[in-house]
PDB file of C-alpha atoms in Angstrom:
ATOM      1  CA  MET A   1     -61.581  54.215 -29.602  1.00 39.00           C
ATOM      2  CA  THR A   2     -64.706  56.345 -29.694  1.00 46.00           C
ATOM      3  CA  GLU A   3     -66.148  57.867 -26.583  1.00 66.00           C
ATOM      4  CA  THR A   4     -69.869  58.049 -26.000  1.00 89.00           C
ATOM      5  CA  VAL A   5     -71.475  61.319 -25.065  1.00 95.00           C
ATOM      6  CA  PRO A   6     -73.285  61.090 -21.712  1.00 97.00           C
ATOM      7  CA  HIS A   7     -77.031  61.694 -21.796  1.00 97.00           C
ATOM      8  CA  ILE A   8     -78.555  63.393 -18.744  1.00 98.00           C
ATOM      9  CA  THR A   9     -82.287  63.916 -18.221  1.00 98.00           C
ATOM     10  CA  PHE A  10     -83.583  66.345 -15.609  1.00 98.00           C
ATOM     11  CA  VAL A  11     -87.115  65.737 -14.355  1.00 98.00           C
ATOM     12  CA  CYS A  12     -89.542  67.634 -12.157  1.00 97.00           C
ATOM     13  CA  GLN A  13     -93.288  67.588 -12.042  1.00 96.00           C
ATOM     14  CA  LYS A  14     -94.231  70.555 -14.262  1.00 97.00           C
ATOM     15  CA  ASN A  15     -90.977  70.926 -16.264  1.00 97.00           C
ATOM     16  CA  GLY A  16     -91.356  74.676 -16.157  1.00 97.00           C
ATOM     17  CA  GLY A  17     -88.797  75.710 -13.573  1.00 96.00           C
ATOM     18  CA  LYS A  18     -86.290  73.582 -11.674  1.00 97.00           C
ATOM     19  CA  SER A  19     -85.628  70.854 -14.239  1.00 98.00           C
ATOM     20  CA  GLN A  20     -85.409  73.450 -17.011  1.00 98.00           C
ATOM     21  CA  MET A  21     -82.966  75.499 -14.921  1.00 98.00           C
ATOM     22  CA  ALA A  22     -80.759  72.472 -14.286  1.00 98.00           C
ATOM     23  CA  ALA A  23     -80.815  71.510 -17.960  1.00 98.00           C
ATOM     24  CA  ALA A  24     -79.929  75.025 -19.115  1.00 98.00           C
ATOM     25  CA  LEU A  25     -77.090  75.254 -16.600  1.00 98.00           C
ATOM     26  CA  LEU A  26     -75.607  71.925 -17.737  1.00 98.00           C
ATOM     27  CA  ARG A  27     -75.975  72.810 -21.428  1.00 98.00           C
ATOM     28  CA  ASP A  28     -74.170  76.078 -20.760  1.00 98.00           C
ATOM     29  CA  LEU A  29     -71.405  74.352 -18.806  1.00 97.00           C
ATOM     30  CA  ALA A  30     -70.868  71.260 -20.955  1.00 97.00           C
ATOM     31  CA  GLY A  31     -71.833  72.381 -24.450  1.00 96.00           C
ATOM     32  CA  ASP A  32     -71.895  69.494 -26.923  1.00 94.00           C
ATOM     33  CA  ALA A  33     -69.980  67.192 -24.558  1.00 96.00           C
ATOM     34  CA  VAL A  34     -73.286  66.117 -22.953  1.00 97.00           C
ATOM     35  CA  VAL A  35     -76.760  65.427 -24.320  1.00 97.00           C
ATOM     36  CA  VAL A  36     -79.207  67.183 -22.000  1.00 98.00           C
ATOM     37  CA  THR A  37     -82.958  66.607 -21.824  1.00 97.00           C
ATOM     38  CA  SER A  38     -85.573  67.876 -19.413  1.00 98.00           C
ATOM     39  CA  ALA A  39     -89.127  66.721 -18.933  1.00 98.00           C
ATOM     40  CA  GLY A  40     -91.981  66.586 -16.454  1.00 98.00           C
ATOM     41  CA  THR A  41     -94.260  63.919 -15.063  1.00 98.00           C
ATOM     42  CA  ALA A  42     -97.214  66.346 -15.316  1.00 97.00           C
ATOM     43  CA  PRO A  43     -95.884  69.144 -17.547  1.00 97.00           C
ATOM     44  CA  GLY A  44     -97.366  72.604 -17.439  1.00 96.00           C
ATOM     45  CA  ALA A  45     -98.136  74.886 -20.368  1.00 97.00           C
ATOM     46  CA  SER A  46     -95.125  77.207 -20.233  1.00 97.00           C
ATOM     47  CA  LEU A  47     -91.777  77.895 -18.635  1.00 98.00           C
ATOM     48  CA  ASN A  48     -91.694  79.862 -15.412  1.00 97.00           C
ATOM     49  CA  ALA A  49     -90.775  83.374 -16.575  1.00 97.00           C
ATOM     50  CA  GLN A  50     -88.868  84.111 -13.368  1.00 97.00           C
ATOM     51  CA  SER A  51     -86.784  80.940 -13.823  1.00 97.00           C
ATOM     52  CA  VAL A  52     -85.850  82.112 -17.304  1.00 98.00           C
ATOM     53  CA  GLU A  53     -85.056  85.602 -15.962  1.00 98.00           C
ATOM     54  CA  ALA A  54     -82.922  84.235 -13.111  1.00 98.00           C
ATOM     55  CA  LEU A  55     -80.864  82.256 -15.618  1.00 98.00           C
ATOM     56  CA  ALA A  56     -80.529  85.264 -17.923  1.00 98.00           C
ATOM     57  CA  GLU A  57     -79.062  87.245 -15.016  1.00 98.00           C
ATOM     58  CA  ILE A  58     -76.042  84.928 -15.100  1.00 98.00           C
ATOM     59  CA  GLY A  59     -75.849  84.768 -18.881  1.00 98.00           C
ATOM     60  CA  VAL A  60     -77.591  81.417 -19.374  1.00 98.00           C
ATOM     61  CA  GLY A  61     -80.415  81.027 -21.876  1.00 98.00           C
ATOM     62  CA  VAL A  62     -83.042  78.332 -22.289  1.00 97.00           C
ATOM     63  CA  GLY A  63     -83.233  78.526 -26.074  1.00 95.00           C
ATOM     64  CA  ASP A  64     -86.499  77.248 -27.482  1.00 95.00           C
ATOM     65  CA  GLU A  65     -87.185  74.884 -24.599  1.00 97.00           C
ATOM     66  CA  HIS A  66     -90.743  74.260 -23.443  1.00 97.00           C
ATOM     67  CA  PRO A  67     -92.391  71.899 -20.951  1.00 98.00           C
ATOM     68  CA  LYS A  68     -92.664  68.355 -22.237  1.00 98.00           C
ATOM     69  CA  ALA A  69     -93.846  65.037 -20.866  1.00 98.00           C
ATOM     70  CA  LEU A  70     -91.342  62.458 -19.701  1.00 98.00           C
ATOM     71  CA  THR A  71     -91.412  59.352 -21.875  1.00 98.00           C
ATOM     72  CA  ALA A  72     -90.059  55.864 -21.381  1.00 96.00           C
ATOM     73  CA  GLU A  73     -87.800  56.484 -24.385  1.00 96.00           C
ATOM     74  CA  MET A  74     -86.244  59.520 -22.675  1.00 97.00           C
ATOM     75  CA  VAL A  75     -85.495  57.485 -19.570  1.00 97.00           C
ATOM     76  CA  GLU A  76     -84.078  54.558 -21.577  1.00 96.00           C
ATOM     77  CA  ALA A  77     -81.792  56.888 -23.569  1.00 96.00           C
ATOM     78  CA  SER A  78     -80.363  58.445 -20.390  1.00 97.00           C
ATOM     79  CA  ASP A  79     -77.222  57.520 -18.555  1.00 97.00           C
ATOM     80  CA  VAL A  80     -78.376  59.571 -15.567  1.00 98.00           C
ATOM     81  CA  VAL A  81     -81.868  60.753 -14.638  1.00 98.00           C
ATOM     82  CA  VAL A  82     -81.950  63.535 -12.059  1.00 98.00           C
ATOM     83  CA  VAL A  83     -85.258  64.179 -10.317  1.00 98.00           C
ATOM     84  CA  LEU A  84     -85.520  67.627  -8.786  1.00 97.00           C
ATOM     85  CA  GLY A  85     -87.772  67.672  -5.747  1.00 93.00           C
ATOM     86  CA  SER A  86     -89.957  64.987  -4.233  1.00 91.00           C
ATOM     87  CA  GLU A  87     -93.119  65.384  -6.306  1.00 92.00           C
ATOM     88  CA  ALA A  88     -92.027  63.586  -9.494  1.00 95.00           C
ATOM     89  CA  GLN A  89     -91.533  59.841  -9.337  1.00 95.00           C
ATOM     90  CA  VAL A  90     -89.373  58.094 -11.957  1.00 97.00           C
ATOM     91  CA  VAL A  91     -88.399  54.450 -12.376  1.00 96.00           C
ATOM     92  CA  VAL A  92     -85.228  53.668 -14.314  1.00 97.00           C
ATOM     93  CA  GLY A  93     -83.954  50.418 -15.712  1.00 95.00           C
ATOM     94  CA  PRO A  94     -80.586  48.721 -15.466  1.00 94.00           C
ATOM     95  CA  GLY A  95     -77.720  50.843 -16.679  1.00 92.00           C
ATOM     96  CA  THR A  96     -79.389  54.155 -15.847  1.00 96.00           C
ATOM     97  CA  ARG A  97     -78.413  55.939 -12.655  1.00 97.00           C
ATOM     98  CA  LEU A  98     -81.166  57.761 -10.755  1.00 98.00           C
ATOM     99  CA  GLU A  99     -80.398  60.759  -8.562  1.00 98.00           C
ATOM    100  CA  THR A 100     -82.879  62.771  -6.549  1.00 97.00           C
ATOM    101  CA  TRP A 101     -82.007  66.329  -5.633  1.00 98.00           C
ATOM    102  CA  ILE A 102     -84.189  67.738  -2.885  1.00 95.00           C
ATOM    103  CA  THR A 103     -83.805  71.398  -3.703  1.00 88.00           C
ATOM    104  CA  ASP A 104     -84.258  74.343  -1.417  1.00 85.00           C
ATOM    105  CA  GLU A 105     -87.791  75.742  -1.593  1.00 91.00           C
ATOM    106  CA  PRO A 106     -87.620  79.344  -0.380  1.00 94.00           C
ATOM    107  CA  SER A 107     -91.392  79.796  -0.637  1.00 93.00           C
ATOM    108  CA  GLU A 108     -91.696  77.549   2.431  1.00 93.00           C
ATOM    109  CA  ARG A 109     -89.948  80.376   4.311  1.00 95.00           C
ATOM    110  CA  GLY A 110     -92.088  83.101   2.748  1.00 97.00           C
ATOM    111  CA  VAL A 111     -89.522  84.061   0.084  1.00 97.00           C
ATOM    112  CA  THR A 112     -91.194  84.720  -3.258  1.00 96.00           C
ATOM    113  CA  GLY A 113     -90.635  86.336  -6.637  1.00 97.00           C
ATOM    114  CA  MET A 114     -87.195  86.855  -8.111  1.00 98.00           C
ATOM    115  CA  GLU A 115     -85.510  86.434  -4.739  1.00 97.00           C
ATOM    116  CA  ARG A 116     -86.984  82.896  -4.599  1.00 96.00           C
ATOM    117  CA  MET A 117     -85.834  82.086  -8.140  1.00 97.00           C
ATOM    118  CA  ARG A 118     -82.304  83.309  -7.482  1.00 97.00           C
ATOM    119  CA  LEU A 119     -82.078  81.113  -4.384  1.00 97.00           C
ATOM    120  CA  VAL A 120     -83.400  78.099  -6.307  1.00 97.00           C
ATOM    121  CA  ARG A 121     -80.924  78.767  -9.139  1.00 98.00           C
ATOM    122  CA  ASP A 122     -78.076  79.142  -6.656  1.00 98.00           C
ATOM    123  CA  ASP A 123     -79.061  75.861  -4.968  1.00 97.00           C
ATOM    124  CA  ILE A 124     -79.161  73.950  -8.261  1.00 98.00           C
ATOM    125  CA  ARG A 125     -76.049  75.439  -9.866  1.00 98.00           C
ATOM    126  CA  PRO A 126     -73.366  73.777  -7.670  1.00 98.00           C
ATOM    127  CA  ARG A 127     -75.167  70.436  -7.984  1.00 98.00           C
ATOM    128  CA  VAL A 128     -75.034  70.730 -11.764  1.00 98.00           C
ATOM    129  CA  GLU A 129     -71.340  71.640 -11.583  1.00 98.00           C
ATOM    130  CA  ASP A 130     -70.697  68.573  -9.400  1.00 98.00           C
ATOM    131  CA  LEU A 131     -72.648  66.325 -11.783  1.00 98.00           C
ATOM    132  CA  HIS A 132     -70.663  67.700 -14.711  1.00 98.00           C
ATOM    133  CA  ARG A 133     -67.377  66.830 -12.946  1.00 97.00           C
ATOM    134  CA  ARG A 134     -68.610  63.308 -12.213  1.00 96.00           C
ATOM    135  CA  ILE A 135     -69.742  62.477 -15.763  1.00 93.00           C
ATOM    136  CA  ARG A 136     -66.656  63.707 -17.624  1.00 83.00           C
TER     137      ARG A 136
END
Protein backbone atom coordinates (compact mmCIF):
# COMPACT_ATOMS: atom_id res chain seq x y z
CA MET A 1 0.00 0.00 0.00
CA THR A 2 1.38 3.39 -0.93
CA GLU A 3 0.78 6.42 1.20
CA THR A 4 0.10 9.81 -0.30
CA VAL A 5 2.10 12.80 0.80
CA PRO A 6 -0.14 15.54 2.23
CA HIS A 7 -0.12 18.85 0.38
CA ILE A 8 -0.56 21.99 2.49
CA THR A 9 -0.93 25.50 1.07
CA PHE A 10 -0.48 28.57 3.26
CA VAL A 11 -2.16 31.76 2.05
CA CYS A 12 -2.09 35.39 3.11
CA GLN A 13 -2.72 38.52 1.15
CA LYS A 14 0.81 39.59 0.14
CA ASN A 15 2.64 36.25 0.55
CA GLY A 16 5.66 38.08 1.88
CA GLY A 17 5.49 37.39 5.59
CA LYS A 18 3.06 35.22 7.54
CA SER A 19 2.25 32.58 4.93
CA GLN A 20 5.93 32.33 3.98
CA MET A 21 6.86 31.94 7.66
CA ALA A 22 4.31 29.17 8.15
CA ALA A 23 5.47 27.38 5.01
CA ALA A 24 9.14 27.57 5.99
CA LEU A 25 8.38 26.30 9.49
CA LEU A 26 6.43 23.31 8.15
CA ARG A 27 9.09 22.51 5.54
CA ASP A 28 11.71 22.56 8.28
CA LEU A 29 9.61 20.36 10.57
CA ALA A 30 8.26 17.85 8.05
CA GLY A 31 10.93 17.71 5.36
CA ASP A 32 9.84 15.64 2.36
CA ALA A 33 6.93 14.08 4.26
CA VAL A 34 4.71 17.03 3.26
CA VAL A 35 4.38 19.10 0.09
CA VAL A 36 4.25 22.74 1.18
CA THR A 37 3.15 25.69 -0.94
CA SER A 38 2.55 29.32 -0.06
CA ALA A 39 0.83 32.00 -2.07
CA GLY A 40 -1.01 35.29 -1.82
CA THR A 41 -4.30 36.68 -3.05
CA ALA A 42 -2.56 39.99 -3.89
CA PRO A 43 1.16 39.11 -3.75
CA GLY A 44 3.77 41.74 -3.13
CA ALA A 45 7.13 42.12 -4.85
CA SER A 46 9.42 40.60 -2.22
CA LEU A 47 9.61 38.72 1.05
CA ASN A 48 9.53 40.70 4.27
CA ALA A 49 13.21 40.87 5.26
CA GLN A 50 12.37 40.85 8.97
CA SER A 51 10.27 37.69 8.53
CA VAL A 52 13.24 36.00 6.89
CA GLU A 53 15.54 37.24 9.68
CA ALA A 54 13.17 36.06 12.43
CA LEU A 55 13.16 32.58 10.90
CA ALA A 56 16.94 32.58 10.53
CA GLU A 57 17.24 33.30 14.26
CA ILE A 58 15.78 29.84 14.93
CA GLY A 59 17.70 28.12 12.15
CA VAL A 60 14.93 28.05 9.54
CA GLY A 61 15.55 29.25 5.99
CA VAL A 62 13.15 30.20 3.22
CA GLY A 63 15.31 28.94 0.37
CA ASP A 64 14.54 30.59 -2.95
CA GLU A 65 10.94 31.37 -2.08
CA HIS A 66 9.30 34.53 -3.39
CA PRO A 67 5.76 35.95 -3.33
CA LYS A 68 3.46 34.27 -5.82
CA ALA A 69 -0.20 34.48 -6.72
CA LEU A 70 -2.62 31.85 -5.50
CA THR A 71 -4.05 29.82 -8.37
CA ALA A 72 -7.03 27.52 -8.62
CA GLU A 73 -4.59 24.70 -9.40
CA MET A 74 -2.76 25.29 -6.10
CA VAL A 75 -6.01 25.09 -4.17
CA GLU A 76 -7.17 21.97 -6.04
CA ALA A 77 -3.85 20.20 -5.39
CA SER A 78 -4.05 20.89 -1.64
CA ASP A 79 -5.36 18.65 1.07
CA VAL A 80 -5.41 21.60 3.47
CA VAL A 81 -5.42 25.33 2.74
CA VAL A 82 -4.49 27.51 5.70
CA VAL A 83 -5.35 31.20 5.46
CA LEU A 84 -3.34 33.38 7.80
CA GLY A 85 -5.24 36.47 8.87
CA SER A 86 -8.60 37.82 7.77
CA GLU A 87 -7.60 39.78 4.67
CA ALA A 88 -7.24 36.90 2.18
CA GLN A 89 -10.37 35.08 1.11
CA VAL A 90 -10.12 31.56 -0.35
CA VAL A 91 -12.80 29.15 -1.55
CA VAL A 92 -11.96 25.45 -1.59
CA GLY A 93 -13.74 22.55 -3.21
CA PRO A 94 -14.82 19.19 -1.86
CA GLY A 95 -12.00 17.17 -0.39
CA THR A 96 -9.92 20.19 0.61
CA ARG A 97 -10.00 21.35 4.22
CA LEU A 98 -9.89 25.10 4.85
CA GLU A 99 -8.46 26.51 8.07
CA THR A 100 -8.21 30.16 9.01
CA TRP A 101 -5.61 31.20 11.55
CA ILE A 102 -6.22 34.66 12.97
CA THR A 103 -2.68 35.46 13.98
CA ASP A 104 -1.51 37.90 16.59
CA GLU A 105 -0.75 41.31 15.09
CA PRO A 106 1.62 43.07 17.49
CA SER A 107 1.61 46.27 15.43
CA GLU A 108 -1.95 46.85 16.68
CA ARG A 109 -0.35 47.26 20.13
CA GLY A 110 2.45 49.49 18.86
CA VAL A 111 5.04 46.69 18.64
CA THR A 112 7.14 47.02 15.49
CA GLY A 113 10.37 45.85 13.90
CA MET A 114 12.08 42.62 14.86
CA GLU A 115 10.16 42.39 18.13
CA ARG A 116 6.93 42.27 16.06
CA MET A 117 8.31 39.60 13.73
CA ARG A 118 9.48 37.41 16.60
CA LEU A 119 6.02 37.59 18.18
CA VAL A 120 4.35 36.73 14.86
CA ARG A 121 6.77 33.82 14.35
CA ASP A 122 6.16 32.59 17.88
CA ASP A 123 2.38 32.78 17.34
CA ILE A 124 2.54 30.81 14.08
CA ARG A 125 5.08 28.18 15.15
CA PRO A 126 2.89 26.17 17.59
CA ARG A 127 0.03 26.22 15.09
CA VAL A 128 2.31 24.73 12.45
CA GLU A 129 3.49 22.10 14.94
CA ASP A 130 -0.14 21.22 15.72
CA LEU A 131 -1.01 21.01 12.02
CA HIS A 132 1.98 18.74 11.44
CA ARG A 133 0.78 16.37 14.19
CA ARG A 134 -2.72 16.30 12.71
CA ILE A 135 -1.67 15.50 9.12
CA ARG A 136 0.78 12.69 9.88
